[in-house]
Coordinates of C-alpha atoms and ligand atoms in Angstrom, one line a residue:
M713 CA -40.6 9.7 24.8
P714 CA -37.1 9.1 27.4
K715 CA -37.3 5.6 25.3
V716 CA -36.6 7.6 22.2
A717 CA -34.2 9.9 23.6
E718 CA -32.5 6.6 25.0
K719 CA -32.3 4.7 21.4
M720 CA -31.1 8.3 19.5
N721 CA -28.7 8.1 22.5
G722 CA -26.9 4.6 21.7
N723 CA -27.0 4.9 18.0
T724 CA -25.4 8.5 17.9
K725 CA -22.6 6.8 20.0
W726 CA -22.8 4.0 18.0
F727 CA -22.0 6.2 14.6
L728 CA -19.8 8.5 16.5
T729 CA -17.6 5.9 17.6
V730 CA -17.6 4.2 13.3
A731 CA -17.2 8.0 12.4
L732 CA -14.0 8.4 14.9
L733 CA -12.5 5.7 14.1
L734 CA -12.6 5.9 10.6
F735 CA -11.5 9.7 11.1
F736 CA -8.3 8.3 11.9
V737 CA -7.9 6.1 9.5
F738 CA -7.8 9.1 6.9
L739 CA -5.7 11.3 9.0
F740 CA -3.3 8.5 9.0
P741 CA -1.4 7.9 5.7
T742 CA 0.8 10.9 4.9
Q743 CA 2.2 10.0 1.5
V744 CA 0.3 7.2 -0.6
I745 CA 3.3 5.3 -2.7
A746 CA 2.5 1.8 -4.7
H747 CA 4.6 -1.1 -4.8
S748 CA 7.0 -0.8 -7.5
I749 CA 10.0 1.4 -6.8
L750 CA 12.9 2.4 -9.8
E751 CA 15.8 1.0 -8.7
K752 CA 18.1 1.8 -11.2
A753 CA 18.1 4.4 -13.8
Y754 CA 20.2 5.1 -17.2
P755 CA 21.2 8.1 -18.3
E756 CA 21.3 8.3 -14.2
P757 CA 19.5 11.5 -12.6
N758 CA 20.8 14.6 -12.4
V759 CA 24.4 13.7 -14.0
N760 CA 26.1 15.3 -16.6
Y761 CA 27.1 12.9 -19.5
P762 CA 30.0 14.1 -21.9
S763 CA 28.2 12.5 -24.9
S764 CA 24.8 11.5 -25.7
P765 CA 23.7 8.2 -24.1
S766 CA 22.5 5.8 -26.6
E767 CA 19.2 4.7 -24.3
I768 CA 17.2 4.9 -21.4
V769 CA 16.7 2.1 -19.5
L770 CA 14.6 1.6 -16.2
A771 CA 14.7 -0.7 -13.7
F772 CA 12.2 -1.4 -10.8
N773 CA 11.8 -3.9 -8.4
E774 CA 9.1 -5.7 -9.2
R775 CA 6.9 -6.8 -12.1
M776 CA 5.4 -4.2 -14.2
E777 CA 1.9 -4.7 -16.5
N778 CA 2.9 -5.1 -19.7
G779 CA 1.3 -3.1 -22.5
L780 CA 0.5 0.1 -20.2
F781 CA 3.8 2.3 -19.8
Y782 CA 5.6 4.8 -21.4
I783 CA 8.9 6.9 -21.3
K784 CA 8.6 9.9 -22.8
T785 CA 11.9 12.5 -22.9
Y786 CA 11.7 16.3 -23.3
D787 CA 14.8 18.7 -24.4
G788 CA 15.5 21.9 -22.5
G789 CA 12.8 24.0 -24.8
G790 CA 10.1 21.5 -23.4
K791 CA 9.6 19.5 -26.4
A792 CA 8.9 15.5 -26.6
L793 CA 11.8 13.9 -28.4
N794 CA 11.0 12.0 -31.1
T795 CA 11.6 8.2 -29.9
Q796 CA 10.6 4.7 -30.4
P797 CA 7.8 3.6 -27.8
A798 CA 10.1 2.1 -25.0
E799 CA 9.8 -1.8 -24.7
I800 CA 9.9 -4.3 -21.7
S801 CA 12.0 -6.8 -20.8
K802 CA 11.1 -10.5 -20.7
D803 CA 10.7 -10.6 -16.8
Q804 CA 8.6 -7.4 -16.8
K805 CA 11.0 -5.7 -14.9
E806 CA 13.3 -3.5 -17.0
L807 CA 12.5 -0.7 -19.8
H808 CA 14.5 0.2 -22.7
Q809 CA 14.4 3.0 -25.1
L810 CA 17.0 3.5 -28.1
L811 CA 17.5 7.6 -27.7
P812 CA 18.4 9.7 -30.8
K813 CA 22.2 11.2 -31.1
L814 CA 21.4 13.9 -28.2
P815 CA 22.7 17.6 -28.6
D816 CA 24.3 19.2 -25.6
G817 CA 21.3 20.3 -23.3
I818 CA 19.6 19.8 -20.7
Y819 CA 16.7 16.4 -20.6
T820 CA 14.0 15.5 -19.0
V821 CA 12.9 12.0 -18.5
S822 CA 9.2 11.4 -18.0
Y823 CA 8.1 7.4 -17.3
R824 CA 4.9 5.2 -15.9
I825 CA 4.2 2.2 -15.5
I826 CA 1.5 0.1 -14.0
S827 CA 3.1 -2.2 -10.9
A828 CA 1.9 -5.5 -11.0
D829 CA -0.8 -5.0 -7.8
G830 CA -2.5 -2.6 -10.2
H831 CA -1.0 0.8 -9.0
P832 CA 0.4 3.1 -11.3
I833 CA 3.8 5.0 -10.5
E834 CA 5.5 7.9 -12.2
N835 CA 7.8 10.2 -12.3
S836 CA 10.3 12.6 -13.6
Y837 CA 14.4 13.3 -13.9
I838 CA 17.0 15.3 -14.9
F839 CA 20.3 14.4 -16.8
T840 CA 22.3 17.0 -19.5
V841 CA 25.1 16.3 -22.0
G842 CA 28.0 17.8 -23.1
Q843 CA 28.5 21.8 -22.5
A844 CA 24.8 21.8 -20.6
G845 CA 26.5 22.3 -17.0
D846 CA 27.1 19.8 -14.5
L847 CA 24.4 19.5 -12.2
T848 CA 26.0 18.0 -9.6
I849 CA 23.8 15.3 -7.2
K850 CA 24.4 17.2 -4.9
N851 CA 20.8 18.7 -4.7
A852 CA 19.5 15.3 -5.9
A853 CA 15.7 15.3 -5.4
N854 CA 14.0 11.9 -4.4
V855 CA 13.9 11.1 -7.6
Y856 CA 14.1 7.4 -7.0
V857 CA 10.9 7.6 -5.3
S858 CA 7.6 6.7 -7.1
K859 CA 4.8 8.6 -6.8
V860 CA 1.5 7.8 -7.1
G861 CA -1.6 10.4 -7.8
I862 CA -3.9 9.5 -5.1
S863 CA -3.9 12.0 -2.3
Q864 CA -5.1 12.1 1.5
N865 CA -7.5 14.4 0.4
D866 CA -9.5 12.2 -2.2
W867 CA -12.3 11.6 -0.1
L868 CA -14.5 9.9 -2.8
Y869 CA -11.3 8.1 -3.7
W870 CA -11.0 6.3 -0.1
I871 CA -15.0 6.4 0.5
T872 CA -15.3 4.5 -2.5
R873 CA -13.0 2.0 -1.3
I874 CA -14.4 1.3 1.7
C875 CA -17.9 1.4 0.8
Y876 CA -16.5 -1.7 -1.6
Y877 CA -15.0 -3.6 0.6
F878 CA -17.9 -3.6 3.4
L879 CA -20.2 -4.3 0.3
L880 CA -17.8 -7.3 -1.2
L881 CA -17.7 -9.1 2.9
S882 CA -21.1 -8.6 3.3
L883 CA -22.4 -10.0 0.1
T884 CA -20.2 -12.8 -0.2
G885 CA -21.1 -13.8 3.8
W886 CA -24.9 -13.0 3.4
I887 CA -25.1 -15.5 0.9
M888 CA -22.9 -18.2 2.3
W889 CA -25.2 -18.1 5.7
Y890 CA -28.4 -18.4 3.7
H891 CA -27.8 -22.2 3.4
F892 CA -26.4 -22.3 7.5
L893 CA -30.5 -20.5 8.7
H894 CA -33.8 -21.6 9.5
F895 CA -36.7 -19.3 8.2
E896 CA -39.9 -20.1 10.4
T897 CA -42.1 -17.7 7.7
V898 CA -42.1 -17.2 4.0
E899 CA -42.0 -13.2 4.7
W900 CA -38.4 -13.8 6.1
R901 CA -37.2 -15.7 3.7
R902 CA -38.3 -13.4 1.3
G903 CA -36.8 -10.7 3.2
Y904 CA -33.2 -12.4 3.3
H905 CA -33.8 -12.7 -0.6
H906 CA -34.4 -8.8 -1.3
A907 CA -31.8 -8.1 1.3
A908 CA -29.4 -10.5 -1.1
K909 CA -30.4 -8.6 -4.3
L910 CA -29.4 -4.9 -3.0
L911 CA -26.6 -6.3 -1.7
L912 CA -26.1 -7.3 -5.2
M913 CA -27.0 -3.9 -6.6
L914 CA -25.0 -1.9 -4.4
Y915 CA -22.0 -3.8 -5.2
L916 CA -22.0 -3.4 -8.9
I917 CA -22.5 0.1 -8.2
A918 CA -19.5 0.3 -5.7
S919 CA -17.7 -2.2 -8.4
I920 CA -18.7 -0.1 -11.4
D921 CA -17.4 3.1 -9.5
S922 CA -14.0 1.6 -7.8
M923 CA -13.7 0.4 -11.4
L924 CA -13.5 3.4 -13.0
L925 CA -12.0 5.1 -10.4
Q926 CA -8.9 2.9 -10.9
F927 CA -9.3 2.8 -14.5
S928 CA -9.0 6.6 -14.7
R929 CA -5.9 6.2 -12.5
L930 CA -4.2 4.0 -15.0
L931 CA -5.4 5.6 -18.1
T932 CA -4.0 8.9 -17.1
G933 CA -0.9 10.0 -19.5
F934 CA -2.5 7.6 -22.3
G935 CA -5.0 7.4 -24.9
I936 CA -8.3 6.3 -24.2
D937 CA -7.8 4.4 -27.1
Q938 CA -5.3 2.3 -24.6
F939 CA -8.9 1.1 -23.0
T940 CA -8.6 -2.0 -24.3
V941 CA -5.0 -2.7 -23.1
I942 CA -6.9 -2.4 -19.6
L943 CA -8.3 -5.1 -19.7
K944 CA -5.3 -7.6 -20.4
T945 CA -3.5 -6.2 -16.9
S946 CA -4.8 -8.2 -13.6
A947 CA -6.9 -5.2 -12.8
G948 CA -9.0 -5.5 -15.9
I949 CA -9.5 -9.0 -16.0
S950 CA -10.5 -9.6 -12.2
W951 CA -13.1 -6.1 -12.9
L952 CA -14.4 -8.5 -16.0
L953 CA -14.7 -11.5 -13.9
T954 CA -16.8 -9.6 -11.4
F955 CA -18.9 -8.1 -13.6
L956 CA -19.4 -11.7 -15.3
L957 CA -20.1 -13.4 -12.0
I958 CA -22.7 -10.2 -10.7
V959 CA -24.9 -10.0 -13.7
P960 CA -25.8 -13.8 -13.6
G961 CA -25.8 -13.5 -9.7
Y962 CA -29.3 -11.8 -10.4
F963 CA -30.7 -15.1 -11.3
I964 CA -29.1 -17.8 -9.6
L965 CA -28.0 -17.3 -5.9
L966 CA -29.4 -18.1 -3.2
K967 CA -31.0 -21.9 -4.7
H968 CA -27.8 -24.4 -4.5
K969 CA -25.6 -24.9 -2.1
L970 CA -22.9 -25.6 -4.0
V971 CA -23.4 -23.0 -6.9
D972 CA -23.7 -20.3 -4.3
G973 CA -20.1 -21.9 -2.8
L974 CA -18.3 -21.8 -6.4
W975 CA -19.8 -18.2 -7.0
V976 CA -19.0 -16.7 -3.4
V977 CA -15.0 -18.6 -4.0
S978 CA -14.8 -17.1 -7.6
M979 CA -16.0 -13.4 -7.0
L980 CA -13.5 -13.3 -3.8
A981 CA -10.5 -14.5 -6.3
A982 CA -11.6 -11.9 -9.1
K983 CA -11.0 -9.3 -6.1
S984 CA -7.9 -10.9 -5.1
I985 CA -5.7 -11.0 -8.8
N986 CA -6.3 -7.2 -8.5
G987 CA -3.7 -5.9 -5.5
H988 CA -0.9 -6.8 -3.5
A989 CA -1.2 -10.1 -3.8
M990 CA -0.7 -10.2 -7.5
G991 CA 2.8 -8.2 -6.8
S992 CA 4.4 -10.6 -4.8
K993 CA 7.1 -13.2 -6.4
H994 CA 4.2 -16.1 -5.5
P995 CA 1.5 -15.0 -6.4
L996 CA -0.5 -18.3 -6.7
F997 CA 0.4 -18.8 -3.3
T998 CA -0.3 -15.0 -1.9
V999 CA -3.7 -15.1 -4.0
L1000 CA -4.7 -18.4 -2.1
M1001 CA -4.3 -16.9 1.2
D1002 CA -5.6 -13.7 0.1
V1003 CA -8.7 -15.8 -0.9
T1004 CA -8.8 -17.6 2.2
H1005 CA -8.5 -13.9 4.2
L1006 CA -11.5 -12.8 2.2
F1007 CA -13.4 -16.0 2.3
A1008 CA -13.0 -15.9 6.7
A1009 CA -13.3 -11.8 6.3
S1010 CA -17.0 -12.5 5.0
V1011 CA -18.3 -15.1 7.3
W1012 CA -17.7 -13.0 10.1
A1013 CA -18.9 -9.3 8.4
G1014 CA -22.3 -11.5 6.8
G1015 CA -23.2 -13.2 10.1
L1016 CA -22.8 -9.7 12.2
L1017 CA -24.7 -8.0 9.7
Y1018 CA -27.7 -11.0 9.6
I1019 CA -27.1 -10.8 13.3
L1020 CA -27.7 -6.5 13.5
L1021 CA -30.7 -6.5 10.7
Y1022 CA -32.1 -9.0 12.7
W1023 CA -31.8 -8.6 16.0
R1024 CA -35.4 -6.8 16.7
K1025 CA -37.1 -8.4 14.0
Q1026 CA -36.6 -11.9 14.0
R1027 CA -35.0 -12.1 18.0
M1028 CA -35.7 -16.2 18.8
G1029 CA -34.1 -16.9 15.4
V1030 CA -30.8 -14.9 16.1
I1031 CA -31.2 -16.3 19.7
H1032 CA -31.2 -19.8 17.7
F1033 CA -28.3 -18.8 15.3
L1034 CA -25.4 -17.1 17.4
P1035 CA -24.6 -20.5 18.6
V1036 CA -23.3 -21.1 15.3
F1037 CA -22.2 -17.7 14.5
S1038 CA -20.0 -17.7 17.6
K1039 CA -18.1 -21.0 16.6
A1040 CA -17.9 -19.5 13.0
A1041 CA -16.8 -16.4 14.1
L1042 CA -14.0 -17.5 16.4
I1043 CA -12.6 -20.1 13.1
S1044 CA -12.5 -17.1 11.0
I1045 CA -10.5 -15.4 13.5
I1046 CA -7.9 -17.7 13.5
T1047 CA -7.9 -18.4 9.8
L1048 CA -7.6 -14.3 9.7
T1049 CA -4.4 -14.0 11.7
V1050 CA -3.1 -17.2 10.5
T1051 CA -3.2 -16.4 6.6
G1052 CA -3.1 -12.8 7.5
T1053 CA 0.2 -13.2 9.3
I1054 CA 1.7 -15.0 6.7
S1055 CA 0.7 -12.7 3.8
T1056 CA 3.2 -10.1 5.7
L1057 CA 5.7 -12.0 5.9
I1058 CA 6.0 -12.5 2.4
F1059 CA 4.9 -8.6 1.8
L1060 CA 7.6 -7.9 4.3
P1061 CA 10.4 -9.9 4.3
N1062 CA 12.2 -7.9 7.2
L1063 CA 9.4 -8.1 9.3
Q1064 CA 10.9 -4.8 11.6
D1065 CA 10.0 -2.6 8.7
I1066 CA 6.3 -2.7 9.8
L1067 CA 7.6 0.4 11.8
F1068 CA 8.8 2.7 8.9
T1069 CA 5.4 2.8 6.6
D1070 CA 2.0 3.8 7.1
W1071 CA 0.9 0.4 5.8
G1072 CA 2.8 -1.1 8.7
L1073 CA 1.8 1.3 11.2
L1074 CA -2.2 0.7 10.1
L1075 CA -1.4 -3.2 10.1
L1076 CA -0.4 -2.6 13.5
A1077 CA -3.8 0.0 14.5
K1078 CA -5.8 -2.7 12.8
I1079 CA -4.4 -6.0 14.9
F1080 CA -4.8 -3.8 18.0
I1081 CA -8.8 -3.5 16.9
I1082 CA -8.8 -7.7 16.3
F1083 CA -7.7 -7.9 20.2
L1084 CA -10.3 -5.1 20.7
V1085 CA -12.9 -7.6 19.0
V1086 CA -11.4 -10.5 20.4
A1087 CA -12.4 -8.8 23.8
S1088 CA -16.4 -7.9 22.5
A1089 CA -16.6 -11.3 21.3
G1090 CA -15.9 -12.6 25.0
L1091 CA -18.7 -10.3 26.3
L1092 CA -21.0 -11.3 24.0
R1093 CA -20.8 -14.5 24.7
F1094 CA -21.0 -13.8 28.4
F1095 CA -23.9 -11.8 27.9
M1096 CA -25.5 -14.0 25.7
K1097 CA -25.3 -17.0 28.0
K1098 CA -26.8 -14.7 31.0
K1099 CA -29.6 -13.7 28.4
M1100 CA -28.6 -9.8 29.3
A1101 CA -29.9 -8.8 25.9
R1102 CA -29.6 -4.7 26.0
R1103 CA -26.1 -5.3 27.0
F1104 CA -25.8 -7.9 24.1
A1105 CA -27.1 -5.3 22.1
F1106 CA -24.7 -2.5 22.6
W1107 CA -22.0 -5.6 22.4
L1108 CA -22.8 -6.5 19.3
K1109 CA -23.1 -2.9 18.0
A1110 CA -19.4 -2.1 19.1
D1111 CA -18.4 -5.2 17.3
F1112 CA -20.2 -4.0 13.9
S1113 CA -18.5 -0.9 14.5
L1114 CA -15.3 -2.4 15.5
M1115 CA -15.5 -4.1 11.8
A1116 CA -16.5 -1.5 10.3
S1117 CA -13.3 0.5 11.1
I1118 CA -11.2 -2.8 10.2
V1119 CA -12.5 -2.6 6.9
G1120 CA -12.0 1.6 6.8
I1121 CA -8.2 0.7 7.6
V1122 CA -7.9 -2.1 4.8
G1123 CA -9.6 0.4 2.6
V1124 CA -6.8 3.0 3.0
L1125 CA -3.8 -0.2 3.7
T1126 CA -4.8 -2.1 0.4
V1127 CA -3.1 0.9 -1.4
L1128 CA 0.0 1.6 0.4
N1129 CA 3.5 0.2 -0.2
P1130 CA 4.1 -2.7 2.1
V1131 CA 8.0 -2.4 1.8
P1132 CA 9.5 1.2 3.2
Q1133 CA 11.4 3.1 0.6
N1134 CA 15.0 3.9 0.1
Q1135 CA 15.1 7.7 0.8
P1136 CA 18.3 9.7 -0.2
V1137 CA 20.6 10.7 2.4
I1138 CA 20.9 14.3 2.7
W1139 CA 22.6 15.7 6.0
S1140 CA 24.2 18.4 7.0
E1141 CA 25.7 19.5 10.5
S1142 CA 28.0 22.8 11.6
R1143 CA 30.4 22.6 14.6
D1144 CA 33.4 24.0 15.5
N1145 CA 33.3 26.7 12.5
I1146 CA 33.3 23.8 9.9
A1147 CA 29.6 22.9 8.2
V1148 CA 29.4 19.5 6.4
K1149 CA 27.2 18.3 4.4
L1150 CA 26.7 14.8 3.2
T1151 CA 24.4 13.2 0.1
I1152 CA 24.2 9.8 -1.0
T1153 CA 21.6 9.2 -3.7
P1154 CA 19.8 6.7 -4.3
N1155 CA 20.6 5.4 -1.0
M1156 CA 20.1 1.4 -2.0
P1157 CA 21.9 -1.7 -2.0
G1158 CA 24.7 -1.1 -4.3
M1159 CA 26.0 1.4 -6.6
N1160 CA 25.4 5.0 -5.2
H1161 CA 26.5 8.5 -5.2
F1162 CA 28.9 9.6 -2.2
I1163 CA 29.1 14.1 -2.1
V1164 CA 30.7 15.2 1.1
E1165 CA 30.9 19.4 1.0
A1166 CA 32.9 20.8 3.4
K1167 CA 33.1 24.5 3.9
T1168 CA 34.8 26.3 6.6
N1169 CA 35.8 30.4 7.6
Q1170 CA 38.8 32.3 6.8
S1171 CA 40.4 30.7 9.5
I1172 CA 40.7 27.3 9.1
K1173 CA 42.4 25.8 5.5
I1174 CA 41.2 22.1 5.4
K1175 CA 43.8 19.6 4.3
N1176 CA 41.8 16.4 4.0
V1177 CA 38.3 14.6 4.4
E1178 CA 37.4 11.4 4.5
L1179 CA 34.0 9.3 4.4
K1180 CA 34.2 6.0 5.8
I1181 CA 31.0 3.8 6.3
K1182 CA 30.0 1.4 9.0
S1183 CA 27.6 -1.4 9.5
K1184 CA 25.5 -1.3 12.1
T1185 CA 24.1 -4.6 11.3
N1186 CA 26.6 -6.5 10.6
E1187 CA 30.0 -7.4 12.4
I1188 CA 32.3 -5.5 9.3
G1189 CA 35.5 -3.1 9.5
P1190 CA 34.3 0.7 8.5
I1191 CA 34.2 0.7 4.5
Q1192 CA 36.1 3.7 3.2
V1193 CA 34.7 5.8 0.2
P1194 CA 37.7 7.1 -1.5
L1195 CA 36.8 10.7 -2.1
S1196 CA 37.8 12.3 -4.9
T1197 CA 38.6 16.4 -4.8
D1198 CA 38.3 17.2 -7.9
R1199 CA 35.1 19.1 -8.5
L1200 CA 36.2 21.7 -6.0
T1201 CA 33.9 25.1 -6.0
G1202 CA 35.5 28.5 -4.4
E1203 CA 35.9 28.3 -0.7
Q1204 CA 33.8 25.3 -0.6
L1205 CA 35.2 21.8 -1.1
L1206 CA 32.9 19.4 -2.9
Y1207 CA 34.4 16.1 -2.5
A1208 CA 32.3 13.0 -4.9
C1209 CA 33.0 9.4 -5.5
D1210 CA 30.8 6.9 -7.3
G1211 CA 30.7 3.4 -6.6
P1212 CA 29.1 0.2 -4.1
F1213 CA 29.8 1.0 -1.0
L1214 CA 26.9 -0.1 0.4
P1215 CA 26.6 -3.6 0.0
F1216 CA 23.6 -4.2 1.9
A1217 CA 20.2 -3.5 3.8
G1218 CA 20.8 -2.5 7.5
V1219 CA 21.7 0.3 9.9
W1220 CA 24.7 2.2 8.3
A1221 CA 26.7 4.9 10.4
S1222 CA 28.7 7.4 8.0
E1223 CA 31.8 9.2 9.8
I1224 CA 33.3 12.4 8.1
R1225 CA 36.3 12.9 9.3
V1226 CA 37.7 16.9 8.3
M1227 CA 41.3 17.2 9.5
D1228 CA 42.8 21.3 9.0
V1229 CA 46.5 22.1 7.9
D1230 CA 47.4 22.0 11.7
D1231 CA 46.1 18.4 12.4
N1232 CA 42.9 19.4 13.9
E1233 CA 40.5 16.8 13.7
T1234 CA 36.7 17.0 13.5
V1235 CA 34.5 13.6 13.6
F1236 CA 30.3 13.9 12.1
I1237 CA 28.6 10.5 12.1
K1238 CA 25.6 10.5 10.8
D1239 CA 22.9 7.1 10.5
F1240 CA 20.9 6.2 8.3
T1241 CA 19.0 2.7 7.4
I1242 CA 18.8 1.5 3.9
H1243 CA 16.3 -1.1 3.6
Ligands
HEM460 C1 -4.5 -11.0 12.9 C2 -4.9 -10.4 12.3 C3 -4.9 -9.9 11.0 C4 -4.0 -9.8 9.8 C5 -2.5 -10.1 10.2 C6 -4.4 -9.3 8.3 C7 -3.3 -9.4 7.4 C8 -3.8 -8.7 6.1 C9 -2.7 -8.4 5.3 C10 -1.1 -8.7 5.4 C11 -3.8 -7.7 4.0 C12 -3.0 -7.5 3.0 C13 -3.0 -6.2 2.5 C14 -2.5 -5.8 1.3 O1 -3.0 -6.0 0.5 O2 -1.6 -4.4 1.4 C15 -4.7 -8.2 4.7 C16 -6.4 -8.1 3.9 C17 -7.4 -8.2 4.2 N1 -7.6 -7.9 5.4 FE1 -6.5 -8.9 7.2 N2 -5.3 -9.4 8.6 C18 -5.9 -9.9 10.1 C19 -7.3 -9.6 10.2 C20 -9.0 -9.1 9.5 C21 -10.3 -9.3 9.8 C22 -10.2 -9.5 11.3 C23 -10.8 -8.5 9.0 C24 -12.0 -8.6 8.6 C25 -12.2 -7.8 8.4 C26 -9.7 -8.5 7.5 C27 -10.0 -8.5 6.5 C28 -9.3 -8.0 5.1 C29 -9.6 -7.5 4.2 C30 -10.9 -7.3 3.6 C31 -8.4 -7.3 2.9 C32 -8.1 -7.1 1.8 C33 -8.1 -8.1 0.9 C34 -7.3 -8.1 -0.4 O3 -7.7 -6.6 -0.6 O4 -8.2 -8.7 -1.4 N3 -8.7 -8.9 8.1 N4 -5.0 -8.8 6.3

C-alpha cells in the first residue's frame, strides 16, 4: 500500500507540474494577432472626402494568399455596395477594388485576407463622403490593428494545436529511433510497431481536427464553394501532403531506413509550409530552418517518449539506449538553439521588439525552460552514471514534463505575431488649467495624421499650440509638425495636420507647447514607439 501511495504521489506531482506549466501557457496571451498588418488604406479610415473616391486600395506589410480575400463596402443603411470583386497586386501585398460613384453618406469598408503564414486577418473601418459630416480622426480606433478570430478562451483550438505538435514530434521521433534500437524479443519489436500505428492513428485524428479548425477559420466570410481555393493556399497544400503521407504510412513504415527517413523529412516539410516560415521574405530558407528545427525536436521528443514508456518493462534495453540518446539529445538541443535563434533573427529584425509581444515573451519563457532542460539532463547523466534508478526515474519524468510544456508553448507561439503592431498614440494630460490631447494615427513610419486638442478654462486664452517630434533613437534635431488651426470647435481648439513627420521606426518624443495670450508657455511631453 505505501508503495501505491508513493507511486500515486509521484504521478500526481508529475501531472500537476505539466498541468501548471500548460495553465501558464494558456494564461499568457492576451491578444491573438497574426502576421500580416494593414499598412496603408485608401480611402483612409475615419476621413471625410468631399467627393466619391474612385477605388479602395489596401496595402499590407506581408504577402497574402491569392484567392481567399474580399473587400465589402456597406452604405449608411448597412447595404453592401454592388462592386466588382477586389483584385490582388502582382506582389500579393495590395488589394484594389473599383468603387461606383458614391453619393454623400457614411461608408464601412470591411476586409478579410489570409496572410502567407496561413492566418486569417479581418477588420472594418469607416469613411464619409460629402455632407455626411467630418468624422475627424480624433477618435480614431485602432483600425490598422488587424484582428483574427481566436480568443484566449478557445480551449478546443489550443488543446488541438498542442496535441497536434506533441503527436507530430512523438510520431516522427518514434519512426526515426526504430532503426537505432536493439529489440531482444519479438514481442518487444511487435509492441514498438503497435505503438507506431497507434501514434499514426492519433496523429491522423489530430491532423483532421487541426485542419478542420484552420479551414473553418479561413473560410469564415466565404461560401463553402470556396473550399477548393483553400487547397491552393500553402495551408491547403500542407494538409493535402500530410494526408498523402499518413495513409501510406500504415503500410510502408518501419521497414526500410531510407524510406522512413524520407517519410519523416517529408512529413516535417509538409508541416513547415503551414506557418510563419512561409510568411518570411525568404520562405525557402526559413522553411529549411524550420524542418531542421522540427527534426531535432522530434529526435529529442521521440527518444524521451521511448525511454519513459519502456523504463519499467525493458529496463536493460533502455539502459543500453541511454548513452546513444544522451549524445543525440545534446546534438538536438544545440541544433534547436542554432536554428531557433536564426529563425528568431529573421522573424524579428529588431531583436529588442522581443519584449513588446506575447510571441517574444513566450519565446523567452521557452528559452528559460530549455535552461531547465539542460540542468535536468545534467542530473539525468549523473544519476545514470551512479546507477541511481529511482532518482533517474524522477528526473526523467521532469525532463518529459519540460518537453511537454515546451510543446505547449509552441502550440500557442506559432499562432502569435512575432512583430509588434504599431498602436495609434492617443494620450491626454492636464496641467495648469490646460488640458491637451494628442492623437497620431496610424503611428507608422511615413504619412500620419496628427491632432492636438487643447482646452482651457475661461481665464486662459490660448495664442498658439506647437507640436515638435524628436527622435530618441537617432541623433537628429526636432521636427516641427506644421499644425493648422482650421478645425476650431467652440471653447476647444483642435489643431490638425497630415504629413510624413515620423520618417522611421524607433522611440520618439512628442513635445506640445501651449502659449497663452500673456506669453506663458506650458510644455507637455509624451514618448511613444514606432516598430
Ligand atoms: C533556444 C532554443 C530554441 C529557440 C531559440 C527556438 C525558437 C523557435 C522559433 C523562433 C520558432 C518559430 C515560432 C513561430 O513560427 O512563430 C520555433 C518553433 C518551434 N520550436 Fe523552437 N526553439 C528552441 C528550442 C526548441 C525546443 C527544445 C523544442 C522542442 C520541443 C522546440 C520545438 C519547436 C517546435 C515544434 C516549433 C514549431 C515549428 C513549426 O510550427 O513549424 N524548439 N522555435
